[in-house]
Short mmCIF file of C-alpha atoms in Angstrom, two decimals:
data_model
loop_
_atom_site.label_atom_id
_atom_site.label_comp_id
_atom_site.label_asym_id
_atom_site.label_seq_id
_atom_site.Cartn_x
_atom_site.Cartn_y
_atom_site.Cartn_z
CA ALA A 1099 150.22 -61.47 102.66
CA GLN A 1100 147.51 -57.97 101.92
CA THR A 1101 144.36 -58.14 103.30
CA VAL A 1102 141.55 -55.75 102.28
CA THR A 1103 138.54 -54.96 103.50
CA GLN A 1104 134.97 -53.67 103.14
CA SER A 1105 133.04 -54.41 105.86
CA GLN A 1106 129.20 -53.53 104.44
CA PRO A 1107 127.64 -55.51 101.87
CA GLU A 1108 125.58 -52.76 100.95
CA MET A 1109 124.03 -49.25 101.04
CA SER A 1110 121.13 -46.69 100.33
CA VAL A 1111 122.14 -43.08 99.31
CA GLN A 1112 119.56 -40.65 98.39
CA GLU A 1113 119.67 -39.00 95.00
CA ALA A 1114 121.92 -35.43 95.60
CA GLU A 1115 122.38 -37.33 99.13
CA THR A 1116 126.11 -37.98 99.86
CA VAL A 1117 127.18 -41.60 101.15
CA THR A 1118 131.14 -43.04 101.93
CA LEU A 1119 131.82 -46.23 101.62
CA SER A 1120 134.07 -47.87 104.77
CA CYS A 1121 137.38 -49.46 103.27
CA THR A 1122 140.30 -51.41 106.15
CA TYR A 1123 143.67 -52.99 104.80
CA ASP A 1124 146.36 -54.78 106.12
CA THR A 1125 150.01 -54.96 105.38
CA SER A 1126 152.91 -53.90 106.93
CA GLU A 1127 154.22 -51.40 103.90
CA SER A 1128 154.94 -48.23 104.13
CA ASP A 1129 154.76 -47.35 100.06
CA TYR A 1130 151.74 -48.61 99.07
CA TYR A 1131 148.89 -47.78 96.64
CA LEU A 1132 144.83 -47.50 96.86
CA PHE A 1133 141.64 -47.34 94.21
CA TRP A 1134 137.97 -46.96 94.45
CA TYR A 1135 136.55 -49.53 91.18
CA LYS A 1136 132.81 -49.40 90.28
CA GLN A 1137 131.35 -52.27 88.89
CA PRO A 1138 128.39 -50.99 87.22
CA PRO A 1139 126.02 -53.33 85.81
CA SER A 1140 127.52 -54.21 82.50
CA ARG A 1141 130.03 -55.60 84.89
CA GLN A 1142 133.03 -52.94 83.80
CA MET A 1143 135.34 -52.60 85.96
CA ILE A 1144 135.85 -48.69 85.93
CA LEU A 1145 138.06 -47.23 88.29
CA VAL A 1146 136.63 -43.62 90.11
CA ILE A 1147 139.92 -42.63 92.57
CA ARG A 1148 143.55 -43.73 93.78
CA GLN A 1149 145.32 -43.01 96.49
CA GLU A 1150 149.57 -43.08 97.02
CA ALA A 1151 150.45 -43.70 100.46
CA TYR A 1152 153.47 -40.84 99.94
CA LYS A 1153 150.73 -38.88 99.71
CA GLN A 1154 149.22 -37.56 102.92
CA GLN A 1155 146.90 -35.04 100.96
CA ASN A 1156 143.54 -36.41 99.95
CA ALA A 1157 142.63 -37.52 97.14
CA THR A 1158 139.48 -35.66 94.70
CA GLU A 1159 137.30 -36.19 91.52
CA ASN A 1160 134.79 -34.48 91.50
CA ARG A 1161 132.49 -35.38 93.20
CA PHE A 1162 134.41 -38.02 94.80
CA SER A 1163 136.36 -38.09 97.20
CA VAL A 1164 138.34 -40.41 99.96
CA ASN A 1165 139.19 -40.76 104.11
CA PHE A 1166 142.80 -41.82 103.40
CA GLN A 1167 144.09 -42.77 107.45
CA LYS A 1168 147.15 -44.57 107.59
CA ALA A 1169 147.82 -44.52 110.46
CA ALA A 1170 144.53 -46.28 110.93
CA LYS A 1171 145.07 -48.04 107.71
CA SER A 1172 140.61 -46.39 106.38
CA PHE A 1173 140.72 -45.55 103.13
CA SER A 1174 136.93 -44.56 102.24
CA LEU A 1175 134.91 -43.31 99.74
CA LYS A 1176 132.69 -40.31 99.63
CA ILE A 1177 130.64 -39.33 97.41
CA SER A 1178 128.87 -35.99 96.92
CA ASP A 1179 125.26 -34.62 94.82
CA SER A 1180 124.32 -38.81 93.94
CA GLN A 1181 123.43 -39.72 91.28
CA LEU A 1182 121.09 -42.50 89.33
CA GLY A 1183 123.98 -43.96 87.59
CA ASP A 1184 126.60 -43.79 90.74
CA ALA A 1185 124.67 -47.23 91.12
CA ALA A 1186 127.22 -49.80 90.85
CA MET A 1187 129.84 -52.67 93.46
CA TYR A 1188 132.68 -50.24 94.53
CA PHE A 1189 135.61 -52.90 95.45
CA CYS A 1190 138.28 -51.07 97.31
CA ALA A 1191 142.35 -51.92 95.76
CA TYR A 1192 145.11 -52.67 97.48
CA ARG A 1193 148.81 -52.33 95.27
CA SER A 1194 151.71 -53.36 96.38
CA GLY A 1195 154.75 -49.69 95.63
CA THR A 1196 158.01 -51.47 95.68
CA GLY A 1197 159.33 -54.98 93.52
CA THR A 1198 157.53 -56.46 91.19
CA ALA A 1199 154.22 -56.81 93.12
CA SER A 1200 152.21 -55.08 91.48
CA LYS A 1201 148.87 -56.64 91.84
CA LEU A 1202 145.62 -55.92 93.05
CA THR A 1203 144.17 -57.15 95.96
CA PHE A 1204 140.47 -56.94 96.69
CA GLY A 1205 137.53 -55.89 98.73
CA THR A 1206 134.04 -58.05 98.72
CA GLY A 1207 132.70 -54.41 97.46
CA THR A 1208 129.93 -52.39 98.73
CA ARG A 1209 127.02 -53.26 96.21
CA LEU A 1210 125.13 -49.06 96.75
CA GLN A 1211 122.10 -48.53 95.59
CA VAL A 1212 120.52 -44.87 94.87
CA THR A 1213 117.07 -43.60 95.58
CA LEU A 1214 114.91 -41.28 94.17
CA ASP B 921 142.55 -44.40 72.36
CA ALA B 922 141.58 -48.26 72.16
CA GLY B 923 140.74 -49.71 76.28
CA VAL B 924 141.62 -53.23 77.04
CA ILE B 925 139.91 -55.98 74.12
CA GLN B 926 138.36 -59.51 75.14
CA SER B 927 136.40 -61.99 73.88
CA PRO B 928 133.95 -63.87 74.01
CA ARG B 929 132.17 -61.42 75.43
CA HIS B 930 129.97 -64.81 76.63
CA GLU B 931 130.81 -67.33 76.19
CA VAL B 932 128.81 -71.20 77.23
CA THR B 933 130.37 -74.60 76.50
CA GLU B 934 129.93 -77.90 78.22
CA MET B 935 132.19 -79.30 80.63
CA GLY B 936 135.98 -80.79 79.28
CA GLN B 937 135.94 -78.85 76.73
CA GLU B 938 138.70 -76.46 76.30
CA VAL B 939 138.03 -73.25 76.36
CA THR B 940 140.00 -70.27 75.93
CA LEU B 941 140.09 -66.83 76.68
CA ARG B 942 141.94 -63.67 74.69
CA CYS B 943 143.56 -60.20 75.65
CA LYS B 944 144.66 -57.33 74.50
CA PRO B 945 146.06 -54.79 75.98
CA ILE B 946 146.33 -51.12 75.75
CA SER B 947 149.09 -50.33 73.59
CA GLY B 948 152.53 -49.54 75.61
CA HIS B 949 151.39 -51.53 78.85
CA ASN B 950 153.79 -53.86 79.75
CA SER B 951 151.83 -55.26 82.97
CA LEU B 952 149.04 -57.86 81.84
CA PHE B 953 147.25 -59.47 84.73
CA TRP B 954 144.39 -62.32 85.00
CA TYR B 955 141.58 -61.82 87.09
CA ARG B 956 138.15 -64.11 87.88
CA GLN B 957 135.22 -63.09 89.35
CA THR B 958 132.39 -64.85 91.44
CA MET B 959 129.75 -64.28 94.02
CA MET B 960 131.73 -66.57 96.43
CA ARG B 961 135.73 -65.97 95.57
CA GLY B 962 135.37 -62.46 94.35
CA LEU B 963 137.85 -60.83 92.67
CA GLU B 964 141.00 -63.18 92.43
CA LEU B 965 144.26 -62.25 90.88
CA LEU B 966 145.38 -66.02 89.45
CA ILE B 967 148.32 -64.68 87.28
CA TYR B 968 150.01 -61.51 85.50
CA PHE B 969 153.19 -60.81 83.41
CA ASN B 970 156.03 -58.35 83.36
CA ASN B 971 157.12 -57.68 79.94
CA ASN B 972 155.24 -61.03 78.79
CA VAL B 973 157.20 -63.41 81.51
CA PRO B 974 154.32 -64.64 84.07
CA ILE B 975 155.83 -63.30 87.27
CA ASP B 976 152.76 -64.67 89.91
CA ASP B 977 151.28 -67.79 88.35
CA SER B 978 150.25 -68.27 92.12
CA GLY B 979 146.98 -68.02 91.94
CA MET B 980 145.68 -70.41 89.17
CA PRO B 981 143.50 -72.80 90.68
CA GLU B 982 144.55 -75.96 89.13
CA ASP B 983 146.76 -77.35 86.02
CA ARG B 984 144.26 -76.67 84.18
CA PHE B 985 144.73 -73.98 83.75
CA SER B 986 147.19 -72.30 81.49
CA ALA B 987 147.99 -68.92 80.83
CA LYS B 988 150.38 -67.56 77.87
CA MET B 989 151.92 -63.99 76.60
CA PRO B 990 154.03 -64.75 73.02
CA ASN B 991 153.87 -61.64 72.45
CA ALA B 992 153.39 -57.67 74.26
CA SER B 993 149.65 -57.58 72.00
CA PHE B 994 148.29 -60.55 73.18
CA SER B 995 147.44 -63.46 75.31
CA THR B 996 145.43 -66.92 76.34
CA LEU B 997 143.79 -68.12 78.84
CA LYS B 998 142.58 -71.87 78.29
CA ILE B 999 141.31 -74.54 80.53
CA GLN B 1000 140.58 -77.93 79.40
CA PRO B 1001 139.07 -79.51 80.47
CA SER B 1002 136.87 -77.30 82.03
CA GLU B 1003 134.50 -77.60 84.45
CA PRO B 1004 130.80 -76.45 85.44
CA ARG B 1005 132.49 -74.20 88.59
CA ASP B 1006 135.42 -73.01 86.73
CA SER B 1007 131.40 -70.59 85.53
CA ALA B 1008 132.83 -66.77 86.11
CA VAL B 1009 133.09 -63.20 84.91
CA TYR B 1010 137.35 -63.84 83.36
CA PHE B 1011 138.53 -59.85 83.45
CA CYS B 1012 142.08 -59.13 81.83
CA ALA B 1013 143.73 -55.85 82.76
CA SER B 1014 146.80 -54.56 81.77
CA SER B 1015 148.68 -51.27 83.14
CA PHE B 1016 152.57 -49.45 83.10
CA TYR B 1017 155.00 -51.55 85.09
CA GLY B 1018 157.88 -49.32 86.28
CA ALA B 1019 155.63 -45.34 86.12
CA ARG B 1020 154.38 -46.25 89.81
CA ASP B 1021 151.43 -44.02 89.78
CA GLN B 1022 149.96 -46.56 86.21
CA PRO B 1023 146.55 -48.13 87.40
CA GLN B 1024 145.00 -50.99 86.22
CA HIS B 1025 143.24 -50.76 83.08
CA PHE B 1026 140.17 -53.66 83.03
CA GLY B 1027 138.90 -55.13 79.89
CA ASP B 1028 135.60 -56.22 79.39
CA GLY B 1029 135.31 -59.23 80.57
CA THR B 1030 134.17 -62.94 79.70
CA ARG B 1031 131.31 -64.16 81.03
CA LEU B 1032 132.60 -68.07 81.10
CA SER B 1033 129.50 -70.76 81.50
CA ILE B 1034 130.18 -74.16 81.66
CA LEU B 1035 126.89 -76.54 81.09
#
């Protein structure tokens, strides 16, 4: 079974600074997808960014980018120019790319605080 | 475009009562997922459907929980009888199964409180 580990329960960053959230995963599969979801206090689950395992290029979405290290099974999220609205819980998630196993396996989340 | 719609947004009821949570997936999506979020266990998958057929219900905690998807546009998660430990936020999500990189889109969740 796949597992996803987020070792940082809480992180803090000053506005306009950069922060990196860590995520590691364990799998024996070669075909899979990785996601970062954001959950603000409103409790919505908002997709931030996704990465396909067979793509070597790191995904980028505006201020959000990932550092995908497939051999190390690491998938960290970098938030540049942090804004107050970035304050939320961030969840890393894994999804198999094969068969009917399309469910998401989530990490335990990292709570990000953004300070002035 | 309408996203995943869940109802009710909040539910407070007494233990022993039947609870029904509802979900309308995004039109055209053919996979539907029910997740539960608690402080202790985080986000965990309860059950998911592909093309209205339950694929994996191994996450359903007990026989008190049941889920149905009678058609492509509606699903229910039922708890009968409810217990205080069922208190959680329940999320429904949908995606298009068959397209490799389609992510899951989540509803706003139902916060369930069992007294």
